[in-house]
Short mmCIF file of N, CA and C in Angstrom, two decimals:
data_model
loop_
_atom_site.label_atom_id
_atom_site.label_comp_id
_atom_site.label_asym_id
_atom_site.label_seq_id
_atom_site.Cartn_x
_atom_site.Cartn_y
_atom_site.Cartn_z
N UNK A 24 25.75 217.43 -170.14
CA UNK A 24 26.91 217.49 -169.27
C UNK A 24 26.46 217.24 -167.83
N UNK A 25 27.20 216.35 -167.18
CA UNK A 25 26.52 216.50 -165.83
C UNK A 25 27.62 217.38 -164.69
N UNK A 26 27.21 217.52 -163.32
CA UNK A 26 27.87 218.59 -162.76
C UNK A 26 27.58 218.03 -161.50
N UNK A 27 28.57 218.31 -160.38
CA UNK A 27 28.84 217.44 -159.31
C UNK A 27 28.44 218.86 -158.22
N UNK A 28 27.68 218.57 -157.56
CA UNK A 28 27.67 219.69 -156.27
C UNK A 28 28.81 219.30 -155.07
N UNK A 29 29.46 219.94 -155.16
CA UNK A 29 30.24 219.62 -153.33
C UNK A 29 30.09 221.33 -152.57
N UNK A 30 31.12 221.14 -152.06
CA UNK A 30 31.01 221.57 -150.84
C UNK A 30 32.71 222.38 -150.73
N UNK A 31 32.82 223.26 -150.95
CA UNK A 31 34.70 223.43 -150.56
C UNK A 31 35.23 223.03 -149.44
N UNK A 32 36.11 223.11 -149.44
CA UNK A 32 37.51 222.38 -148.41
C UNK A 32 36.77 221.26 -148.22
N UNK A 33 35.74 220.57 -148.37
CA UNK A 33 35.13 219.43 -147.41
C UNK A 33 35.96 218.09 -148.37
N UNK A 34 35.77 218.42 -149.26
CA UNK A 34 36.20 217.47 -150.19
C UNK A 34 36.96 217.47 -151.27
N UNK A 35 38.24 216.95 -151.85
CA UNK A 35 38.38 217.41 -152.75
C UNK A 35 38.16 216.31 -154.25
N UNK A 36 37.07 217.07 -155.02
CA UNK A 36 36.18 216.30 -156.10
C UNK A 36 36.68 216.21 -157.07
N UNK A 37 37.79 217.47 -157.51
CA UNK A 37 38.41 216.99 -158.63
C UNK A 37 39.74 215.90 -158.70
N UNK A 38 39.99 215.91 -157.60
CA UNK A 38 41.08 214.78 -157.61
C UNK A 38 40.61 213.24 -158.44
N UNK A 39 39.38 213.23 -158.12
CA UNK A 39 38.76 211.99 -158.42
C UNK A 39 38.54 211.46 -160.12
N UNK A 40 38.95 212.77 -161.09
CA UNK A 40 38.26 213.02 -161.97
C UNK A 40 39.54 212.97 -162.95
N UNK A 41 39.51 212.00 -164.27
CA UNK A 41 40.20 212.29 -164.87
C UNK A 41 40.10 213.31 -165.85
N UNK A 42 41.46 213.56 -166.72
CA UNK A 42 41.07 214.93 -167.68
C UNK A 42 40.22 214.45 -168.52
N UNK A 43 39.77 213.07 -169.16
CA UNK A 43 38.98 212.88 -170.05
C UNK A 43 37.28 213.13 -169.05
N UNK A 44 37.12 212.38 -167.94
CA UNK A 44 36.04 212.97 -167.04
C UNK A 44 35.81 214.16 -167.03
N UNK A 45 36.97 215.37 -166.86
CA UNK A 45 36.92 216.52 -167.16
C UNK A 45 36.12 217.65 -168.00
N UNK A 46 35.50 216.40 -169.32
CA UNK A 46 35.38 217.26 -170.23
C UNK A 46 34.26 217.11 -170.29
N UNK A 47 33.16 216.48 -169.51
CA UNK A 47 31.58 216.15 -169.40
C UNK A 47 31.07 216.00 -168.20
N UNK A 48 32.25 216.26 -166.69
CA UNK A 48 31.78 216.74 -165.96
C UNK A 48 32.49 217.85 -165.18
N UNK A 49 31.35 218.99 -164.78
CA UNK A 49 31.72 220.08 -164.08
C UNK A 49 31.67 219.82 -162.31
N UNK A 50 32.42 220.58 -161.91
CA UNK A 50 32.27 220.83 -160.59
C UNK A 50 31.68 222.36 -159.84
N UNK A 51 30.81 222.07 -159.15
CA UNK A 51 30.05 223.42 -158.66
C UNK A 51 29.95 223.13 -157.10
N UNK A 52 30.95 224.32 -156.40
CA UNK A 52 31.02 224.50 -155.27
C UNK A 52 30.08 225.52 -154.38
N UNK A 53 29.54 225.00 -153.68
CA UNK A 53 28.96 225.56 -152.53
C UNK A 53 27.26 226.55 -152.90
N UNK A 54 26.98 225.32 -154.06
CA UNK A 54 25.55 226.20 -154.64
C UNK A 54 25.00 225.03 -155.33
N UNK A 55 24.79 223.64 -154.34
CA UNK A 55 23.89 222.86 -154.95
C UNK A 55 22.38 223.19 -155.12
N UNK A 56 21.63 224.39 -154.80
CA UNK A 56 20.41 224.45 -155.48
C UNK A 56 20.59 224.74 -156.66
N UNK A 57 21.69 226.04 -156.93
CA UNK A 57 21.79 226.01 -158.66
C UNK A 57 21.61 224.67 -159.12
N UNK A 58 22.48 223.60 -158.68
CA UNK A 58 22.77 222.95 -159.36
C UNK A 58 21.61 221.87 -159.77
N UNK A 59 20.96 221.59 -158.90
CA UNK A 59 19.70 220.86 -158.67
C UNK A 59 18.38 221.82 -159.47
N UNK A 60 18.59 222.94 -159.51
CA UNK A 60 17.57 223.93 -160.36
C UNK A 60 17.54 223.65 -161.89
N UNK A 61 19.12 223.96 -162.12
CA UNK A 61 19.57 223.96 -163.74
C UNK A 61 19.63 222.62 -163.85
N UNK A 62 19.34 221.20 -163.47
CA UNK A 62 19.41 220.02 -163.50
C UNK A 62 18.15 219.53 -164.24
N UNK A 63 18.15 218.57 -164.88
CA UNK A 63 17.15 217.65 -165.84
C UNK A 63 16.93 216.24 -164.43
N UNK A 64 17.90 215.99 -164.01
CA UNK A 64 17.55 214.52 -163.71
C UNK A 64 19.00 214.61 -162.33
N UNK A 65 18.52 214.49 -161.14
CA UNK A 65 19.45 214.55 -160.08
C UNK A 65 19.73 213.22 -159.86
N UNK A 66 21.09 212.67 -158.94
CA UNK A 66 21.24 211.63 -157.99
C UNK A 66 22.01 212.38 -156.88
N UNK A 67 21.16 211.60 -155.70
CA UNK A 67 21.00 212.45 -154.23
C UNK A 67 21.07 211.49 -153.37
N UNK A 68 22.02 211.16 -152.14
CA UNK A 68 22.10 210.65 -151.09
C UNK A 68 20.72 210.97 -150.83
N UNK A 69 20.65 209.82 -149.72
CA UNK A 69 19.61 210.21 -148.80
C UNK A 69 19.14 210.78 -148.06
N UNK A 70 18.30 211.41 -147.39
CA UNK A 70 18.07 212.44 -146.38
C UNK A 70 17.41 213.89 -146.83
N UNK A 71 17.50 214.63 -145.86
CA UNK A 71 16.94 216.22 -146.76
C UNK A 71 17.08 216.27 -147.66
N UNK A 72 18.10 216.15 -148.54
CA UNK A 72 18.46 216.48 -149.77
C UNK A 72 17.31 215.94 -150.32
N UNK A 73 16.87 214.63 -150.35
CA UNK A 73 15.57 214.27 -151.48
C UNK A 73 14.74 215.09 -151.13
N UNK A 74 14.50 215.57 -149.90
CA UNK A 74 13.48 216.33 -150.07
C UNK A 74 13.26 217.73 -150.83
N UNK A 75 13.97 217.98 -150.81
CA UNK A 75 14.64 219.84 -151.24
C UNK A 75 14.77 219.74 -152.56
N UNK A 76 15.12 218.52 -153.15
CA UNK A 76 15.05 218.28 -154.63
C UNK A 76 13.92 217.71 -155.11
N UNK A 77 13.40 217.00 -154.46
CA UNK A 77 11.53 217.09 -154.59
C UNK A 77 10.69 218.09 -154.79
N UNK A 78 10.88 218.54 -153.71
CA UNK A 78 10.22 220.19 -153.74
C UNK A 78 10.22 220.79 -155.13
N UNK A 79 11.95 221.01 -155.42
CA UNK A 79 12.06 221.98 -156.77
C UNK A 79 11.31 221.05 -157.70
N UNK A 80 11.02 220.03 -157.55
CA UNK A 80 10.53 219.33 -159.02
C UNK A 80 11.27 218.52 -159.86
N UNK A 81 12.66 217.31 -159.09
CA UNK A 81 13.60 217.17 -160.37
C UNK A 81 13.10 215.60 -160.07
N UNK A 82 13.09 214.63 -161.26
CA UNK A 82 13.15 213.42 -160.70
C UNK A 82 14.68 213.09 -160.27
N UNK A 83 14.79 212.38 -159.69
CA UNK A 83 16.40 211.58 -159.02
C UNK A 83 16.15 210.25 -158.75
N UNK A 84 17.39 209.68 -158.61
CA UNK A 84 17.59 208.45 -158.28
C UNK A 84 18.55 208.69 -156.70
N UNK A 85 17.72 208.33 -155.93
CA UNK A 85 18.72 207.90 -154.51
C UNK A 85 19.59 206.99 -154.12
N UNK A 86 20.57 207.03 -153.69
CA UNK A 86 21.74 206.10 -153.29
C UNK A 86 22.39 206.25 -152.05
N UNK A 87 22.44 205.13 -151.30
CA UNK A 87 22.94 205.59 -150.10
C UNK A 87 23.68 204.04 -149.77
N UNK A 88 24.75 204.84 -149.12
CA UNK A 88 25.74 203.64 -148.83
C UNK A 88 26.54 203.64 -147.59
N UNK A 89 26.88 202.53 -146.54
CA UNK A 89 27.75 202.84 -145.32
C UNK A 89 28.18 201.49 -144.91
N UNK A 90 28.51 201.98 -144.14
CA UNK A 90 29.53 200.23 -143.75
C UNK A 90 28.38 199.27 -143.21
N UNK A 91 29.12 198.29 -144.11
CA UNK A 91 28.50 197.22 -143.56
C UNK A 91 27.76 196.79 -142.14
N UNK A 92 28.55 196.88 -141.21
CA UNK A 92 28.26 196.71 -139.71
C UNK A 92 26.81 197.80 -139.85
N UNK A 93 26.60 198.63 -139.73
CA UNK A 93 25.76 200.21 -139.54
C UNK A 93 24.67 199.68 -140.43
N UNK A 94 24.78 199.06 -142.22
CA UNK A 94 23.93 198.63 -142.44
C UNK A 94 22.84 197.19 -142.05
N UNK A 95 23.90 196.64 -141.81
CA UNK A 95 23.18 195.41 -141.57
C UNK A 95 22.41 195.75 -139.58
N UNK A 96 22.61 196.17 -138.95
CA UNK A 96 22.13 197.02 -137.71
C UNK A 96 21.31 197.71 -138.08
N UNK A 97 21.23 198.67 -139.09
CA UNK A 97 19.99 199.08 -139.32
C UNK A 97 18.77 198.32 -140.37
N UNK A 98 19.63 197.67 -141.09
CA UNK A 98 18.23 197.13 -141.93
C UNK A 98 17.51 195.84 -141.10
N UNK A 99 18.19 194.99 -139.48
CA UNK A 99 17.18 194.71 -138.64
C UNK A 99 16.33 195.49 -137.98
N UNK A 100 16.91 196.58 -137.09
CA UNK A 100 16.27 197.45 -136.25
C UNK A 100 15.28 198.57 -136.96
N UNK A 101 15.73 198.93 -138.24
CA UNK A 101 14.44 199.93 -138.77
C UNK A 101 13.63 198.35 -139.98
N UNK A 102 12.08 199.42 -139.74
CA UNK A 102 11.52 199.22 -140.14
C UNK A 102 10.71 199.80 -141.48
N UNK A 103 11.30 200.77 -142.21
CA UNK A 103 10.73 201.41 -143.19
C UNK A 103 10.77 201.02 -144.73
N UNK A 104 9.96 201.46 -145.39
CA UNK A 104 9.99 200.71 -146.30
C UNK A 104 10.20 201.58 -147.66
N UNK A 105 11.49 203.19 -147.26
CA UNK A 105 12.21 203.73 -147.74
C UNK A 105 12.97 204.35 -147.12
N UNK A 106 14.16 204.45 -147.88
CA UNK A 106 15.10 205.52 -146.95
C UNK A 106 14.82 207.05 -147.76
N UNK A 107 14.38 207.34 -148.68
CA UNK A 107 14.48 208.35 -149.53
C UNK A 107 13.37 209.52 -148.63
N UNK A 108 13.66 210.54 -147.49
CA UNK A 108 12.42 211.00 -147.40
C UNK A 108 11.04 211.76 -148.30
N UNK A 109 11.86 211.69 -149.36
CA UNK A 109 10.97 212.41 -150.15
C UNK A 109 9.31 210.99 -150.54
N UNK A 110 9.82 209.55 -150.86
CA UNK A 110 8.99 208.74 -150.89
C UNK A 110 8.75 208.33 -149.36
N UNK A 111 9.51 209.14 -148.07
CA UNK A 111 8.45 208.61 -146.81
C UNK A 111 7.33 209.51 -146.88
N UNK A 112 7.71 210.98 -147.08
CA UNK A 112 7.03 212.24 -147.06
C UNK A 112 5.36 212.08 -147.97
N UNK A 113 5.80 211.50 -149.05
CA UNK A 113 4.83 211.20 -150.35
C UNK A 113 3.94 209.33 -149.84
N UNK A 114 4.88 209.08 -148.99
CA UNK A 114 4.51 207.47 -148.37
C UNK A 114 4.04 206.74 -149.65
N UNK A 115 4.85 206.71 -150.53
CA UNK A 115 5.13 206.09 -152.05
C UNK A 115 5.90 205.66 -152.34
N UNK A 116 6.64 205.09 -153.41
CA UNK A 116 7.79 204.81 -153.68
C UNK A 116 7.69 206.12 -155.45
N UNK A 117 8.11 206.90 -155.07
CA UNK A 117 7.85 207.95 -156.34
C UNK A 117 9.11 207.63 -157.06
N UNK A 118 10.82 207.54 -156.34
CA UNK A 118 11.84 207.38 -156.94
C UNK A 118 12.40 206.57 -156.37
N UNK A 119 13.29 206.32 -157.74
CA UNK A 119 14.36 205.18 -156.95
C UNK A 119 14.77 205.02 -156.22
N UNK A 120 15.35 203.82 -155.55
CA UNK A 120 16.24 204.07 -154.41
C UNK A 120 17.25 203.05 -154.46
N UNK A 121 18.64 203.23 -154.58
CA UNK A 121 19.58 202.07 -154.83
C UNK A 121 20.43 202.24 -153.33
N UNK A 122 20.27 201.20 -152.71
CA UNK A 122 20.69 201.23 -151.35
C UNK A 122 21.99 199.93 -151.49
N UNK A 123 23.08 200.18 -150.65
CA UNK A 123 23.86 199.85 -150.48
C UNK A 123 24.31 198.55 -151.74
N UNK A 124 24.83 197.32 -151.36
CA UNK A 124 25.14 197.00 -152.81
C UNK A 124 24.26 196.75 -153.92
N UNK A 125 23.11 197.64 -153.94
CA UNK A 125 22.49 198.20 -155.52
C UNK A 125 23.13 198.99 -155.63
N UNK A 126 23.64 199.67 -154.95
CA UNK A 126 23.90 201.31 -155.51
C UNK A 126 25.82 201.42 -156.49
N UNK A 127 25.45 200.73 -157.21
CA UNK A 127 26.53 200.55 -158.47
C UNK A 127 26.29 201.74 -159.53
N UNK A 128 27.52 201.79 -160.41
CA UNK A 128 27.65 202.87 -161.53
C UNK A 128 26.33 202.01 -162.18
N UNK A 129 26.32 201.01 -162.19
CA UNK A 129 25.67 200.31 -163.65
C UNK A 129 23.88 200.67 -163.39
N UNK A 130 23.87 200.20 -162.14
CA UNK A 130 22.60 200.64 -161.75
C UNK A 130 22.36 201.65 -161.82
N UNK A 131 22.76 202.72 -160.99
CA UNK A 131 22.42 203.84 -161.60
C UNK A 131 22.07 204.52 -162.98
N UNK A 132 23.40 204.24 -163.62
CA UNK A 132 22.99 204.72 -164.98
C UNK A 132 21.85 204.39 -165.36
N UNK A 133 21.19 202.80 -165.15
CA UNK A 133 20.33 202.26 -165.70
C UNK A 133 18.93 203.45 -165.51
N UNK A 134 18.95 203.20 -163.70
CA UNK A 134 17.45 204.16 -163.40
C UNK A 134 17.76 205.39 -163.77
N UNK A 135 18.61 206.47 -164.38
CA UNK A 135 19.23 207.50 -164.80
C UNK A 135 18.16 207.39 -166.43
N UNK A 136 18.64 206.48 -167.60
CA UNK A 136 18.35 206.21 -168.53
C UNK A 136 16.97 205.95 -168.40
N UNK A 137 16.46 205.13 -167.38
CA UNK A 137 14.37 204.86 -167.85
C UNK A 137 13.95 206.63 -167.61
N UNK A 138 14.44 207.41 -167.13
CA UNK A 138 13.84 208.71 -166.99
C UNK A 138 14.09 209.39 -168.69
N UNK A 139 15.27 209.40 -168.80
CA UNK A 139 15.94 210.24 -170.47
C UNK A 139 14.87 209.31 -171.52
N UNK A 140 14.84 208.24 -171.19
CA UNK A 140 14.40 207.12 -172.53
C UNK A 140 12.80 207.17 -172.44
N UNK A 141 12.28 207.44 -171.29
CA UNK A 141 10.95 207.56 -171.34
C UNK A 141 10.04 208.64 -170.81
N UNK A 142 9.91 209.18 -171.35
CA UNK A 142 9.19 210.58 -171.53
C UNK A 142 7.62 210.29 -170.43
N UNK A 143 6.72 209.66 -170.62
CA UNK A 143 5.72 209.50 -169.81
C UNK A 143 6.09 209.17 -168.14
N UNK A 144 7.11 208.39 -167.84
CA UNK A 144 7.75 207.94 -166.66
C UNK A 144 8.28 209.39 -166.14
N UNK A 145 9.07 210.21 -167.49
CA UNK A 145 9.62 211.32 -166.53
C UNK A 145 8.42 212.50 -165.44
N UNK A 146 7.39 212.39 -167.09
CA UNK A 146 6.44 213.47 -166.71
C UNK A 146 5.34 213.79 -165.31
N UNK A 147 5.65 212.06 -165.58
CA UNK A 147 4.69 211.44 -164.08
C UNK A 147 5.52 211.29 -162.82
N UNK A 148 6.82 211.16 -163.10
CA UNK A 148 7.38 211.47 -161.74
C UNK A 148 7.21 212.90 -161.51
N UNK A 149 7.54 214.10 -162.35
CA UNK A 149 7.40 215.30 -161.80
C UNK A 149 6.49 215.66 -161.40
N UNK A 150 4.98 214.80 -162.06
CA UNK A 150 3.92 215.32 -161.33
C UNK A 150 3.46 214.85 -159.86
N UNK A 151 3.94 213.41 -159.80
CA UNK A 151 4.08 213.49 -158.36
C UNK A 151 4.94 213.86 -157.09
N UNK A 152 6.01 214.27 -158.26
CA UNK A 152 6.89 214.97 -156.49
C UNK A 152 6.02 216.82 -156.81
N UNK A 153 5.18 217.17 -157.59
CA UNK A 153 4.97 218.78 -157.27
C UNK A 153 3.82 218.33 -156.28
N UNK A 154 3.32 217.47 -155.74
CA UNK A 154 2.17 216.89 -154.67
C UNK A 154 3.13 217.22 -153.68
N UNK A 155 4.29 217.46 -153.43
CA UNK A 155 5.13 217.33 -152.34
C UNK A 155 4.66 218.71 -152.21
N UNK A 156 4.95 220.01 -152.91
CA UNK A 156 5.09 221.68 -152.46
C UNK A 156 3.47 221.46 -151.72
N UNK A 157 2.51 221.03 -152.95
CA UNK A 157 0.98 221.22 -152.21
C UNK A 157 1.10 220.28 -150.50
N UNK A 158 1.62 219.37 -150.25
CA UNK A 158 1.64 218.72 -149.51
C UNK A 158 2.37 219.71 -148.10
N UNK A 159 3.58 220.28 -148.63
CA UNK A 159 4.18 220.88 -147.52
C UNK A 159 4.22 222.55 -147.73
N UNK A 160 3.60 223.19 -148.84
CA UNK A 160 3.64 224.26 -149.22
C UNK A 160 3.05 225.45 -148.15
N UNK A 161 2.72 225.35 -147.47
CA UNK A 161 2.15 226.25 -146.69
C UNK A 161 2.70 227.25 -145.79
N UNK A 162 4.58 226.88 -145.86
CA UNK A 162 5.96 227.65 -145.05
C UNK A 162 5.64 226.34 -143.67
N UNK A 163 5.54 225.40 -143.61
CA UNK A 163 5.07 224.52 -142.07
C UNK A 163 5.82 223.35 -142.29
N UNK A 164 6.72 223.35 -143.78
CA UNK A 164 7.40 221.83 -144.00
C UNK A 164 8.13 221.46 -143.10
N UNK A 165 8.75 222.15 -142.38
CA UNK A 165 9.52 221.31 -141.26
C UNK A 165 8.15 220.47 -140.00
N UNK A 166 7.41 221.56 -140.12
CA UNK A 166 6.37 220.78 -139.20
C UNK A 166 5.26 219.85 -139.12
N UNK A 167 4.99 219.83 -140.96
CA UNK A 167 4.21 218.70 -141.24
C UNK A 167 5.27 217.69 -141.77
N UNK A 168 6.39 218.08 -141.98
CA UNK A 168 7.37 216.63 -141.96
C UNK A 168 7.97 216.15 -141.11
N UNK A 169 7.68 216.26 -139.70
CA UNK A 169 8.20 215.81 -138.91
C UNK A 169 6.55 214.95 -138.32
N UNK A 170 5.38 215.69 -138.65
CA UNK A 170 4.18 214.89 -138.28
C UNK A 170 4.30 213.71 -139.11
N UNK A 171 4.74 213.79 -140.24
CA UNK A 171 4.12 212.77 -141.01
C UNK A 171 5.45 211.63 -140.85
N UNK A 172 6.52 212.06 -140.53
CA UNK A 172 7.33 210.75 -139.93
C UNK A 172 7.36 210.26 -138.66
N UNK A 173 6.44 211.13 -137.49
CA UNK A 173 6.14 210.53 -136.56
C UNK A 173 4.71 209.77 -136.62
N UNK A 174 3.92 209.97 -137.57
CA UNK A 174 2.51 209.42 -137.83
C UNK A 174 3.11 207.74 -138.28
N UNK A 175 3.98 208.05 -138.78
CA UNK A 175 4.64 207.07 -139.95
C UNK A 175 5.41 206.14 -139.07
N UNK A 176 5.80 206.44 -137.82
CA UNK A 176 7.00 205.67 -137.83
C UNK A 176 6.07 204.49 -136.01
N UNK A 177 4.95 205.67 -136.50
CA UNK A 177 3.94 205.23 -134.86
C UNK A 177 3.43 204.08 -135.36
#
């Protein structure tokens, strides 16, 4: 079953959802670590969030999407060669990343499925995002992740 994290009043998620959607996906308000804890396999905008779901250990697929104008402005002016911080943090490409028109149902599902369908791919992603806790584990993650994206971005 999969399960949608929001946020109350911010959004409303079930509108979106038909009754047959209903019956394989849940909605869980205002406690996405549960949800990301009790999770097999996340998909996570970009930003903190990959990281925080790194940390716990889940593989995910990232997706991030915005208007056109904003993207095409940023994909001249930046230079990185992820948006996911969890693969700037790891300076890897550990997980997916489906950015703007990749970031389709179809695609997704797809990088969704090489994790369920292949067991060695899953095991080895988890072992490299638990390099993330050793990496930032020390209570200093805000401060060695802000070194390592200014090391990164110098």
């Amino acid at each position: 079953k999969s399960v949608i994290a929001g946020i109350k009043n911010l959004m409303d998620y079930e509108s979106y959802l038909t009754e047959e959607m209903k019956s394989y996906i849940s909605l869980e308000y205002d406690n996405a670590r549960k949800v990301v804890n009790d999770a097999k396999l996340v998909v996570s905008a970009s930003g903190t969030a990959t990281l925080e779901v790194g940390i716990i250990g889940r593989p995910m697929v990232i997706i991030y999407k915005t208007g056109y104008i904003t993207y095409f402005i940023a994909k001249n002016l930046v230079t990185l060669t992820s948006i996911g911080l969890i693969n700037l943090v790891l300076d890897n490409k550990i997980v997916p990343e489906l950015i703007q028109h990749e970031a389709t149902a179809e695609k997704i599902s797809m990088e969704l499925s090489k994790f369920l369908e292949d067991e060695l791919y899953f095991k080895q992603t988890k072992e490299k995002l638990n390099k993330t806790v050793t990496l930032l584990g020390d209570g200093k993650a805000s401060l060695k992740t802000a070194e390592l994206l200014l090391e990164y971005l110098n």
